[in-house]
């Protein structure tokens, strides 16, 4: 079930850990990682005995530092829309899974990393974690559900502030605004998240699955809203601002936007 970029390991009975494994690129999400993650969740569901899944990143620096900017830099509008669709499909599969998914945020959770965390049921961070939706620095917007799930988690005002400024916030602030459930010392993060997962795994699995369904179906507008986001994300790849923003990141210089 594992691939080079997505490691799947059985932690204990009913419990699985998924580790995103591209440490040299701070675990950035490219097509391959998105596809491998989706495949892993689909296969875990088919197993039938999984009750909780922990998602984390390799290394001490990053959970996931976003979608892979190098891979996106030259994308056309349809290619960018397709990438956004892939990210949304992953989020749908995660939210539609009968087991509980817990994010263990071990460092940067930026852009697609923050969005991946928010597609999990529960988010736990270590003290070094940093959250943010920095896409506007690149001339684009969140494309894997951030414009929708962030407001649903932290309220519209804070979500606007984070999306419009691209600011990064630390773990304590993320906890304060409700973006993560708790913050633990780095050395204890996985152990603490496993304790929550193990507790959930002792509860009635059918009840947990139905709780997920009920909470998700109550938010009937999310799929439509996510489609609107994917269209807007794709269209931005027809702008010179996106080309400038991503070129500036790759060339390690500040971006200068013309507004076109
Ligand atoms: N996509 C592709 N590569 C990424 C990446 C991303 N989202 N985030 C980091 N990387 C790469 C860097 O390019 C660098 O690669 P290199 O060693 O080949 O040059 C490597 O990961 C290490 O990152 P670096 O920037 O050198 O680390 P840092 O400690 O100086 O900064 C961050 C860390 C997270 C602040 C910085 O990497 C960053 O801003 N990343 C982009 C965040 C972002 O905009 N995400 C949203 C994307 S839509």
PDB file of C-alpha atoms and ligand atoms in Angstrom:
ATOM      1  CA  UNK A   1       0.000   0.000   0.000  1.00  0.00           C
ATOM      2  CA  UNK A   2       3.002   2.312   0.598  1.00  0.00           C
ATOM      3  CA  UNK A   3       4.774   4.242  -2.143  1.00  0.00           C
ATOM      4  CA  UNK A   4       8.050   6.168  -1.956  1.00  0.00           C
ATOM      5  CA  UNK A   5       6.251   9.436  -1.264  1.00  0.00           C
ATOM      6  CA  UNK A   6       3.407   8.148   0.923  1.00  0.00           C
ATOM      7  CA  UNK A   7       4.341   5.646   3.622  1.00  0.00           C
ATOM      8  CA  UNK A   8       1.507   3.606   5.108  1.00  0.00           C
ATOM      9  CA  UNK A   9       2.218   1.672   8.295  1.00  0.00           C
ATOM     10  CA  UNK A  10      -0.014  -0.291  10.632  1.00  0.00           C
ATOM     11  CA  UNK A  11       0.631   1.251  14.053  1.00  0.00           C
ATOM     12  CA  UNK A  12      -1.455  -1.138  16.129  1.00  0.00           C
ATOM     13  CA  UNK A  13      -4.817  -2.897  15.799  1.00  0.00           C
ATOM     14  CA  UNK A  14      -7.334  -0.721  13.892  1.00  0.00           C
ATOM     15  CA  UNK A  15      -4.808   2.118  13.702  1.00  0.00           C
ATOM     16  CA  UNK A  16      -2.728   3.219  10.689  1.00  0.00           C
ATOM     17  CA  UNK A  17      -0.189   6.009  10.205  1.00  0.00           C
ATOM     18  CA  UNK A  18       0.322   7.714   6.834  1.00  0.00           C
ATOM     19  CA  UNK A  19       3.560   9.691   6.442  1.00  0.00           C
ATOM     20  CA  UNK A  20       4.094  12.089   3.550  1.00  0.00           C
ATOM     21  CA  UNK A  21       7.677  11.532   2.552  1.00  0.00           C
ATOM     22  CA  UNK A  22       9.372  14.216   0.422  1.00  0.00           C
ATOM     23  CA  UNK A  23      11.551  15.847   3.099  1.00  0.00           C
ATOM     24  CA  UNK A  24      13.890  17.533   0.576  1.00  0.00           C
ATOM     25  CA  UNK A  25      10.857  19.517  -0.702  1.00  0.00           C
ATOM     26  CA  UNK A  26       9.327  19.927   2.779  1.00  0.00           C
ATOM     27  CA  UNK A  27       6.798  17.206   1.818  1.00  0.00           C
ATOM     28  CA  UNK A  28       5.218  19.434  -0.880  1.00  0.00           C
ATOM     29  CA  UNK A  29       2.217  17.885  -2.631  1.00  0.00           C
ATOM     30  CA  UNK A  30       2.643  17.077  -6.318  1.00  0.00           C
ATOM     31  CA  UNK A  31       0.235  15.017  -8.438  1.00  0.00           C
ATOM     32  CA  UNK A  32       1.936  11.785  -7.465  1.00  0.00           C
ATOM     33  CA  UNK A  33       1.597  12.458  -3.720  1.00  0.00           C
ATOM     34  CA  UNK A  34      -2.053  13.506  -4.105  1.00  0.00           C
ATOM     35  CA  UNK A  35      -2.795  10.347  -6.109  1.00  0.00           C
ATOM     36  CA  UNK A  36      -0.899   8.089  -3.698  1.00  0.00           C
ATOM     37  CA  UNK A  37      -2.660   9.618  -0.695  1.00  0.00           C
ATOM     38  CA  UNK A  38      -6.059   9.143  -2.327  1.00  0.00           C
ATOM     39  CA  UNK A  39      -5.217   5.551  -3.215  1.00  0.00           C
ATOM     40  CA  UNK A  40      -4.045   4.863   0.351  1.00  0.00           C
ATOM     41  CA  UNK A  41      -7.305   6.151   1.880  1.00  0.00           C
ATOM     42  CA  UNK A  42      -9.421   4.190  -0.639  1.00  0.00           C
ATOM     43  CA  UNK A  43      -7.482   0.987   0.116  1.00  0.00           C
ATOM     44  CA  UNK A  44      -7.695   1.515   3.884  1.00  0.00           C
ATOM     45  CA  UNK A  45     -11.448   1.904   3.582  1.00  0.00           C
ATOM     46  CA  UNK A  46     -11.663  -1.332   1.578  1.00  0.00           C
ATOM     47  CA  UNK A  47      -9.827  -3.163   4.378  1.00  0.00           C
ATOM     48  CA  UNK A  48     -12.853  -2.663   6.615  1.00  0.00           C
ATOM     49  CA  UNK A  49     -11.000  -2.970   9.950  1.00  0.00           C
ATOM     50  CA  UNK A  50      -9.395   0.504  10.120  1.00  0.00           C
ATOM     51  CA  UNK A  51     -10.842   2.830  12.766  1.00  0.00           C
ATOM     52  CA  UNK A  52      -8.365   5.705  12.930  1.00  0.00           C
ATOM     53  CA  UNK A  53      -5.649   7.053  10.617  1.00  0.00           C
ATOM     54  CA  UNK A  54      -2.897   9.466  11.644  1.00  0.00           C
ATOM     55  CA  UNK A  55      -1.413  11.688   8.918  1.00  0.00           C
ATOM     56  CA  UNK A  56       1.996  13.280   9.431  1.00  0.00           C
ATOM     57  CA  UNK A  57       5.102  14.378   7.510  1.00  0.00           C
ATOM     58  CA  UNK A  58       8.664  13.063   7.406  1.00  0.00           C
ATOM     59  CA  UNK A  59      11.329  15.075   9.205  1.00  0.00           C
ATOM     60  CA  UNK A  60      11.316  17.721  11.877  1.00  0.00           C
ATOM     61  CA  UNK A  61      10.649  20.714   9.686  1.00  0.00           C
ATOM     62  CA  UNK A  62       7.416  20.232   7.812  1.00  0.00           C
ATOM     63  CA  UNK A  63       4.076  18.495   7.828  1.00  0.00           C
ATOM     64  CA  UNK A  64       3.482  19.711   4.252  1.00  0.00           C
ATOM     65  CA  UNK A  65       4.772  23.085   2.961  1.00  0.00           C
ATOM     66  CA  UNK A  66       2.080  23.314   0.299  1.00  0.00           C
ATOM     67  CA  UNK A  67       1.375  22.201  -3.221  1.00  0.00           C
ATOM     68  CA  UNK A  68       4.609  21.765  -5.198  1.00  0.00           C
ATOM     69  CA  UNK A  69       5.302  25.248  -6.583  1.00  0.00           C
ATOM     70  CA  UNK A  70       7.961  24.048  -9.050  1.00  0.00           C
ATOM     71  CA  UNK A  71       5.479  21.557 -10.506  1.00  0.00           C
ATOM     72  CA  UNK A  72       2.732  24.221 -10.734  1.00  0.00           C
ATOM     73  CA  UNK A  73       4.841  27.035 -12.161  1.00  0.00           C
ATOM     74  CA  UNK A  74       4.253  26.249 -15.850  1.00  0.00           C
ATOM     75  CA  UNK A  75       0.729  24.856 -15.562  1.00  0.00           C
ATOM     76  CA  UNK A  76      -1.996  25.944 -17.959  1.00  0.00           C
ATOM     77  CA  UNK A  77      -5.504  26.878 -16.798  1.00  0.00           C
ATOM     78  CA  UNK A  78      -6.933  23.368 -17.443  1.00  0.00           C
ATOM     79  CA  UNK A  79      -3.919  21.712 -15.806  1.00  0.00           C
ATOM     80  CA  UNK A  80      -4.285  23.892 -12.697  1.00  0.00           C
ATOM     81  CA  UNK A  81      -8.034  23.187 -12.560  1.00  0.00           C
ATOM     82  CA  UNK A  82      -7.274  19.456 -12.821  1.00  0.00           C
ATOM     83  CA  UNK A  83      -4.748  19.733  -9.967  1.00  0.00           C
ATOM     84  CA  UNK A  84      -7.327  21.509  -7.827  1.00  0.00           C
ATOM     85  CA  UNK A  85      -9.873  18.799  -8.691  1.00  0.00           C
ATOM     86  CA  UNK A  86      -7.374  16.168  -7.567  1.00  0.00           C
ATOM     87  CA  UNK A  87      -6.887  17.949  -4.233  1.00  0.00           C
ATOM     88  CA  UNK A  88     -10.642  18.288  -3.779  1.00  0.00           C
ATOM     89  CA  UNK A  89     -11.151  14.632  -4.625  1.00  0.00           C
ATOM     90  CA  UNK A  90      -8.633  13.686  -1.928  1.00  0.00           C
ATOM     91  CA  UNK A  91     -10.497  15.890   0.575  1.00  0.00           C
ATOM     92  CA  UNK A  92     -13.801  14.249  -0.423  1.00  0.00           C
ATOM     93  CA  UNK A  93     -12.348  10.762  -0.002  1.00  0.00           C
ATOM     94  CA  UNK A  94     -10.949  11.696   3.420  1.00  0.00           C
ATOM     95  CA  UNK A  95     -14.173  13.278   4.648  1.00  0.00           C
ATOM     96  CA  UNK A  96     -16.156  10.375   3.197  1.00  0.00           C
ATOM     97  CA  UNK A  97     -14.017   7.742   4.964  1.00  0.00           C
ATOM     98  CA  UNK A  98     -15.759   5.871   7.777  1.00  0.00           C
ATOM     99  CA  UNK A  99     -12.661   6.054  10.027  1.00  0.00           C
ATOM    100  CA  UNK A 100     -11.454   9.126  11.914  1.00  0.00           C
ATOM    101  CA  UNK A 101      -8.438  10.904  10.412  1.00  0.00           C
ATOM    102  CA  UNK A 102      -6.105  12.773  12.772  1.00  0.00           C
ATOM    103  CA  UNK A 103      -3.464  15.207  11.510  1.00  0.00           C
ATOM    104  CA  UNK A 104      -0.206  15.293  13.499  1.00  0.00           C
ATOM    105  CA  UNK A 105       1.300  18.613  12.416  1.00  0.00           C
ATOM    106  CA  UNK A 106       5.049  18.329  12.955  1.00  0.00           C
ATOM    107  CA  UNK A 107       6.163  21.616  11.344  1.00  0.00           C
ATOM    108  CA  UNK A 108       5.025  23.826   8.447  1.00  0.00           C
ATOM    109  CA  UNK A 109       1.412  23.261   7.354  1.00  0.00           C
ATOM    110  CA  UNK A 110       1.149  25.819   4.595  1.00  0.00           C
ATOM    111  CA  UNK A 111      -1.151  26.114   1.595  1.00  0.00           C
ATOM    112  CA  UNK A 112      -2.076  22.581   0.549  1.00  0.00           C
ATOM    113  CA  UNK A 113      -0.609  21.371   3.860  1.00  0.00           C
ATOM    114  CA  UNK A 114      -3.031  23.483   5.871  1.00  0.00           C
ATOM    115  CA  UNK A 115      -5.810  22.332   3.534  1.00  0.00           C
ATOM    116  CA  UNK A 116      -4.834  18.678   3.966  1.00  0.00           C
ATOM    117  CA  UNK A 117      -4.910  19.179   7.742  1.00  0.00           C
ATOM    118  CA  UNK A 118      -8.391  20.718   7.531  1.00  0.00           C
ATOM    119  CA  UNK A 119      -9.676  17.754   5.495  1.00  0.00           C
ATOM    120  CA  UNK A 120      -8.730  15.606   8.515  1.00  0.00           C
ATOM    121  CA  UNK A 121     -11.300  15.214  11.292  1.00  0.00           C
ATOM    122  CA  UNK A 122      -8.957  16.348  14.067  1.00  0.00           C
ATOM    123  CA  UNK A 123      -5.804  18.469  13.965  1.00  0.00           C
ATOM    124  CA  UNK A 124      -3.021  18.284  16.568  1.00  0.00           C
ATOM    125  CA  UNK A 125       0.229  20.230  16.357  1.00  0.00           C
ATOM    126  CA  UNK A 126       3.604  20.403  18.002  1.00  0.00           C
ATOM    127  CA  UNK A 127       4.937  23.694  19.361  1.00  0.00           C
ATOM    128  CA  UNK A 128       7.052  24.336  16.246  1.00  0.00           C
ATOM    129  CA  UNK A 129       4.132  24.014  13.825  1.00  0.00           C
ATOM    130  CA  UNK A 130       3.300  26.946  11.551  1.00  0.00           C
ATOM    131  CA  UNK A 131       0.017  27.283   9.675  1.00  0.00           C
ATOM    132  CA  UNK A 132      -0.969  29.528   6.793  1.00  0.00           C
ATOM    133  CA  UNK A 133      -2.540  29.968   3.382  1.00  0.00           C
ATOM    134  CA  UNK A 134       0.282  31.871   1.613  1.00  0.00           C
ATOM    135  CA  UNK A 135      -1.023  31.398  -1.960  1.00  0.00           C
ATOM    136  CA  UNK A 136      -1.570  35.135  -2.565  1.00  0.00           C
ATOM    137  CA  UNK A 137       2.223  35.546  -2.271  1.00  0.00           C
ATOM    138  CA  UNK A 138       2.312  33.454  -5.456  1.00  0.00           C
ATOM    139  CA  UNK A 139      -0.505  35.282  -7.238  1.00  0.00           C
ATOM    140  CA  UNK A 140      -3.027  32.470  -6.710  1.00  0.00           C
ATOM    141  CA  UNK A 141      -5.557  31.322  -4.086  1.00  0.00           C
ATOM    142  CA  UNK A 142      -5.973  28.182  -1.990  1.00  0.00           C
ATOM    143  CA  UNK A 143      -7.008  25.392  -4.362  1.00  0.00           C
ATOM    144  CA  UNK A 144      -7.605  22.341  -2.166  1.00  0.00           C
ATOM    145  CA  UNK A 145     -10.553  23.657  -0.135  1.00  0.00           C
ATOM    146  CA  UNK A 146      -8.864  26.394   1.897  1.00  0.00           C
ATOM    147  CA  UNK A 147     -11.271  29.142   0.895  1.00  0.00           C
ATOM    148  CA  UNK A 148     -14.084  26.980   2.288  1.00  0.00           C
ATOM    149  CA  UNK A 149     -12.798  24.793   5.107  1.00  0.00           C
ATOM    150  CA  UNK A 150     -10.774  27.551   6.811  1.00  0.00           C
ATOM    151  CA  UNK A 151     -13.845  29.764   7.333  1.00  0.00           C
ATOM    152  CA  UNK A 152     -15.790  26.756   8.550  1.00  0.00           C
ATOM    153  CA  UNK A 153     -13.082  26.069  11.157  1.00  0.00           C
ATOM    154  CA  UNK A 154     -12.055  29.534  12.339  1.00  0.00           C
ATOM    155  CA  UNK A 155     -14.862  31.848  11.198  1.00  0.00           C
ATOM    156  CA  UNK A 156     -15.090  34.082   8.178  1.00  0.00           C
ATOM    157  CA  UNK A 157     -13.146  37.076   9.555  1.00  0.00           C
ATOM    158  CA  UNK A 158     -10.005  35.162  10.565  1.00  0.00           C
ATOM    159  CA  UNK A 159     -10.181  33.103   7.375  1.00  0.00           C
ATOM    160  CA  UNK A 160     -10.281  36.275   5.267  1.00  0.00           C
ATOM    161  CA  UNK A 161      -7.366  37.718   7.212  1.00  0.00           C
ATOM    162  CA  UNK A 162      -5.247  34.590   6.683  1.00  0.00           C
ATOM    163  CA  UNK A 163      -6.152  34.178   3.002  1.00  0.00           C
ATOM    164  CA  UNK A 164      -5.759  37.885   2.073  1.00  0.00           C
ATOM    165  CA  UNK A 165      -2.509  38.507   3.994  1.00  0.00           C
ATOM    166  CA  UNK A 166      -0.875  35.116   3.412  1.00  0.00           C
ATOM    167  CA  UNK A 167       0.446  35.413   6.985  1.00  0.00           C
ATOM    168  CA  UNK A 168       1.829  32.430   8.837  1.00  0.00           C
ATOM    169  CA  UNK A 169       0.650  31.814  12.393  1.00  0.00           C
ATOM    170  CA  UNK A 170       2.281  29.745  15.125  1.00  0.00           C
ATOM    171  CA  UNK A 171       0.783  26.730  16.840  1.00  0.00           C
ATOM    172  CA  UNK A 172      -0.450  28.689  19.868  1.00  0.00           C
ATOM    173  CA  UNK A 173      -2.383  31.119  17.652  1.00  0.00           C
ATOM    174  CA  UNK A 174      -3.722  28.243  15.531  1.00  0.00           C
ATOM    175  CA  UNK A 175      -4.992  26.640  18.717  1.00  0.00           C
ATOM    176  CA  UNK A 176      -6.487  29.917  19.944  1.00  0.00           C
ATOM    177  CA  UNK A 177      -8.530  30.397  16.763  1.00  0.00           C
ATOM    178  CA  UNK A 178      -9.611  26.755  16.532  1.00  0.00           C
ATOM    179  CA  UNK A 179      -7.445  25.678  13.629  1.00  0.00           C
ATOM    180  CA  UNK A 180      -5.974  22.902  15.752  1.00  0.00           C
ATOM    181  CA  UNK A 181      -7.419  21.018  18.691  1.00  0.00           C
ATOM    182  CA  UNK A 182      -4.319  20.963  20.916  1.00  0.00           C
ATOM    183  CA  UNK A 183      -0.575  21.692  20.922  1.00  0.00           C
ATOM    184  CA  UNK A 184       1.998  19.263  22.342  1.00  0.00           C
ATOM    185  CA  UNK A 185       5.777  19.289  22.818  1.00  0.00           C
ATOM    186  CA  UNK A 186       7.458  17.985  19.650  1.00  0.00           C
ATOM    187  CA  UNK A 187       8.769  14.820  21.296  1.00  0.00           C
ATOM    188  CA  UNK A 188       5.268  13.885  22.509  1.00  0.00           C
ATOM    189  CA  UNK A 189       3.164  14.749  19.443  1.00  0.00           C
ATOM    190  CA  UNK A 190       2.801  11.278  17.918  1.00  0.00           C
ATOM    191  CA  UNK A 191       2.316   9.565  21.269  1.00  0.00           C
ATOM    192  CA  UNK A 192      -0.443  12.044  22.236  1.00  0.00           C
ATOM    193  CA  UNK A 193      -2.193  11.759  18.873  1.00  0.00           C
ATOM    194  CA  UNK A 194      -1.988   7.966  19.090  1.00  0.00           C
ATOM    195  CA  UNK A 195      -3.651   8.120  22.497  1.00  0.00           C
ATOM    196  CA  UNK A 196      -6.609  10.039  21.003  1.00  0.00           C
ATOM    197  CA  UNK A 197      -6.744   7.637  18.035  1.00  0.00           C
ATOM    198  CA  UNK A 198      -6.633   4.602  20.326  1.00  0.00           C
ATOM    199  CA  UNK A 199      -9.470   5.995  22.434  1.00  0.00           C
ATOM    200  CA  UNK A 200     -11.597   6.622  19.328  1.00  0.00           C
ATOM    201  CA  UNK A 201     -10.826   3.092  18.103  1.00  0.00           C
ATOM    202  CA  UNK A 202     -12.537   1.634  21.210  1.00  0.00           C
ATOM    203  CA  UNK A 203     -15.847   3.389  20.410  1.00  0.00           C
ATOM    204  CA  UNK A 204     -18.595   1.952  18.231  1.00  0.00           C
ATOM    205  CA  UNK A 205     -17.182   2.073  14.678  1.00  0.00           C
ATOM    206  CA  UNK A 206     -20.616   2.279  13.050  1.00  0.00           C
ATOM    207  CA  UNK A 207     -21.550   5.169  15.355  1.00  0.00           C
ATOM    208  CA  UNK A 208     -18.321   7.016  14.530  1.00  0.00           C
ATOM    209  CA  UNK A 209     -18.904   6.520  10.793  1.00  0.00           C
ATOM    210  CA  UNK A 210     -22.466   7.808  11.101  1.00  0.00           C
ATOM    211  CA  UNK A 211     -21.313  10.803  13.168  1.00  0.00           C
ATOM    212  CA  UNK A 212     -18.971  11.679  10.295  1.00  0.00           C
ATOM    213  CA  UNK A 213     -21.732  11.291   7.730  1.00  0.00           C
ATOM    214  CA  UNK A 214     -24.140  13.454   9.744  1.00  0.00           C
ATOM    215  CA  UNK A 215     -21.610  16.227  10.366  1.00  0.00           C
ATOM    216  CA  UNK A 216     -20.565  16.236   6.721  1.00  0.00           C
ATOM    217  CA  UNK A 217     -24.041  16.100   5.164  1.00  0.00           C
ATOM    218  CA  UNK A 218     -25.093  19.024   7.339  1.00  0.00           C
ATOM    219  CA  UNK A 219     -22.730  21.076   5.229  1.00  0.00           C
ATOM    220  CA  UNK A 220     -24.420  20.413   1.898  1.00  0.00           C
ATOM    221  CA  UNK A 221     -22.950  23.475   0.191  1.00  0.00           C
ATOM    222  CA  UNK A 222     -19.313  22.413   0.569  1.00  0.00           C
ATOM    223  CA  UNK A 223     -19.024  20.434  -2.719  1.00  0.00           C
ATOM    224  CA  UNK A 224     -20.483  23.350  -4.716  1.00  0.00           C
ATOM    225  CA  UNK A 225     -18.266  25.845  -2.921  1.00  0.00           C
ATOM    226  CA  UNK A 226     -15.203  23.685  -3.562  1.00  0.00           C
ATOM    227  CA  UNK A 227     -16.041  23.542  -7.289  1.00  0.00           C
ATOM    228  CA  UNK A 228     -16.240  27.354  -7.382  1.00  0.00           C
ATOM    229  CA  UNK A 229     -12.828  27.493  -5.713  1.00  0.00           C
ATOM    230  CA  UNK A 230     -11.335  25.021  -8.230  1.00  0.00           C
ATOM    231  CA  UNK A 231     -12.605  27.141 -11.142  1.00  0.00           C
ATOM    232  CA  UNK A 232     -11.134  30.336  -9.679  1.00  0.00           C
ATOM    233  CA  UNK A 233      -7.848  28.593  -8.867  1.00  0.00           C
ATOM    234  CA  UNK A 234      -7.593  27.320 -12.461  1.00  0.00           C
ATOM    235  CA  UNK A 235      -8.403  30.718 -14.020  1.00  0.00           C
ATOM    236  CA  UNK A 236      -5.562  32.374 -12.077  1.00  0.00           C
ATOM    237  CA  UNK A 237      -3.085  30.316 -14.089  1.00  0.00           C
ATOM    238  CA  UNK A 238      -4.005  32.501 -17.072  1.00  0.00           C
ATOM    239  CA  UNK A 239      -2.599  35.590 -15.306  1.00  0.00           C
ATOM    240  CA  UNK A 240       0.861  37.133 -15.394  1.00  0.00           C
ATOM    241  CA  UNK A 241       0.605  37.493 -11.597  1.00  0.00           C
ATOM    242  CA  UNK A 242       0.673  33.694 -11.168  1.00  0.00           C
ATOM    243  CA  UNK A 243       3.681  33.414 -13.486  1.00  0.00           C
ATOM    244  CA  UNK A 244       5.503  36.187 -11.616  1.00  0.00           C
ATOM    245  CA  UNK A 245       4.558  34.869  -8.166  1.00  0.00           C
ATOM    246  CA  UNK A 246       5.759  31.321  -8.798  1.00  0.00           C
ATOM    247  CA  UNK A 247       8.853  32.398 -10.756  1.00  0.00           C
ATOM    248  CA  UNK A 248       9.788  34.662  -7.824  1.00  0.00           C
ATOM    249  CA  UNK A 249       9.515  31.734  -5.369  1.00  0.00           C
ATOM    250  CA  UNK A 250      11.622  29.439  -7.556  1.00  0.00           C
ATOM    251  CA  UNK A 251      14.191  32.222  -8.128  1.00  0.00           C
ATOM    252  CA  UNK A 252      14.171  33.028  -4.369  1.00  0.00           C
ATOM    253  CA  UNK A 253      13.274  36.737  -4.803  1.00  0.00           C
ATOM    254  CA  UNK A 254      10.286  38.915  -3.819  1.00  0.00           C
ATOM    255  CA  UNK A 255       7.414  38.983  -6.310  1.00  0.00           C
ATOM    256  CA  UNK A 256       6.334  42.168  -8.062  1.00  0.00           C
ATOM    257  CA  UNK A 257       2.685  41.929  -9.142  1.00  0.00           C
ATOM    258  CA  UNK A 258       1.241  43.967 -12.028  1.00  0.00           C
ATOM    259  CA  UNK A 259      -2.366  43.026 -11.298  1.00  0.00           C
ATOM    260  CA  UNK A 260      -2.913  41.274 -14.646  1.00  0.00           C
TER     261      UNK A 260
HETATM  262  N1  LIG B   1       6.785  23.554  -3.325  1.00  0.00           N
HETATM  263  C1  LIG B   1       7.952  23.148  -3.819  1.00  0.00           C
HETATM  264  N2  LIG B   1       9.108  23.186  -3.146  1.00  0.00           N
HETATM  265  C2  LIG B   1       9.049  23.660  -1.896  1.00  0.00           C
HETATM  266  C3  LIG B   1       7.870  24.120  -1.315  1.00  0.00           C
HETATM  267  C4  LIG B   1       6.689  24.040  -2.083  1.00  0.00           C
HETATM  268  N3  LIG B   1       5.511  24.430  -1.612  1.00  0.00           N
HETATM  269  N4  LIG B   1       8.134  24.567  -0.069  1.00  0.00           N
HETATM  270  C5  LIG B   1       9.457  24.377   0.118  1.00  0.00           C
HETATM  271  N5  LIG B   1      10.001  23.840  -0.988  1.00  0.00           N
HETATM  272  C6  LIG B   1      11.410  23.484  -1.196  1.00  0.00           C
HETATM  273  C7  LIG B   1      12.267  24.729  -1.398  1.00  0.00           C
HETATM  274  O1  LIG B   1      12.196  25.177  -2.730  1.00  0.00           O
HETATM  275  C8  LIG B   1      13.627  24.168  -1.039  1.00  0.00           C
HETATM  276  O2  LIG B   1      14.108  23.398  -2.129  1.00  0.00           O
HETATM  277  P1  LIG B   1      15.658  23.552  -2.606  1.00  0.00           P
HETATM  278  O3  LIG B   1      16.432  23.093  -1.404  1.00  0.00           O
HETATM  279  O4  LIG B   1      15.714  22.597  -3.765  1.00  0.00           O
HETATM  280  O5  LIG B   1      15.849  24.993  -2.942  1.00  0.00           O
HETATM  281  C9  LIG B   1      13.307  23.182   0.090  1.00  0.00           C
HETATM  282  O6  LIG B   1      11.934  22.858  -0.042  1.00  0.00           O
HETATM  283  C10 LIG B   1      13.531  23.771   1.471  1.00  0.00           C
HETATM  284  O7  LIG B   1      12.768  24.981   1.565  1.00  0.00           O
HETATM  285  P2  LIG B   1      13.409  26.404   1.941  1.00  0.00           P
HETATM  286  O8  LIG B   1      12.545  27.453   1.327  1.00  0.00           O
HETATM  287  O9  LIG B   1      14.854  26.426   1.579  1.00  0.00           O
HETATM  288  O10 LIG B   1      13.266  26.356   3.514  1.00  0.00           O
HETATM  289  P3  LIG B   1      13.121  27.627   4.481  1.00  0.00           P
HETATM  290  O11 LIG B   1      13.273  27.087   5.854  1.00  0.00           O
HETATM  291  O12 LIG B   1      14.012  28.732   4.055  1.00  0.00           O
HETATM  292  O13 LIG B   1      11.610  28.132   4.283  1.00  0.00           O
HETATM  293  C11 LIG B   1       9.243  27.864   4.028  1.00  0.00           C
HETATM  294  C12 LIG B   1      10.532  27.285   4.635  1.00  0.00           C
HETATM  295  C13 LIG B   1       8.143  26.829   4.291  1.00  0.00           C
HETATM  296  C14 LIG B   1       8.895  29.165   4.723  1.00  0.00           C
HETATM  297  C15 LIG B   1       9.423  28.107   2.517  1.00  0.00           C
HETATM  298  O14 LIG B   1       9.946  26.921   1.945  1.00  0.00           O
HETATM  299  C16 LIG B   1       8.166  28.471   1.791  1.00  0.00           C
HETATM  300  O15 LIG B   1       7.714  29.599   1.868  1.00  0.00           O
HETATM  301  N6  LIG B   1       7.569  27.488   1.041  1.00  0.00           N
HETATM  302  C17 LIG B   1       6.430  27.729   0.217  1.00  0.00           C
HETATM  303  C18 LIG B   1       5.185  27.836   1.042  1.00  0.00           C
HETATM  304  C19 LIG B   1       3.998  28.111   0.137  1.00  0.00           C
HETATM  305  O16 LIG B   1       3.884  29.139  -0.498  1.00  0.00           O
HETATM  306  N7  LIG B   1       3.071  27.134   0.077  1.00  0.00           N
HETATM  307  C20 LIG B   1       1.871  27.262  -0.688  1.00  0.00           C
HETATM  308  C21 LIG B   1       2.069  26.749  -2.057  1.00  0.00           C
HETATM  309  S1  LIG B   1       0.589  26.929  -3.036  1.00  0.00           S
END
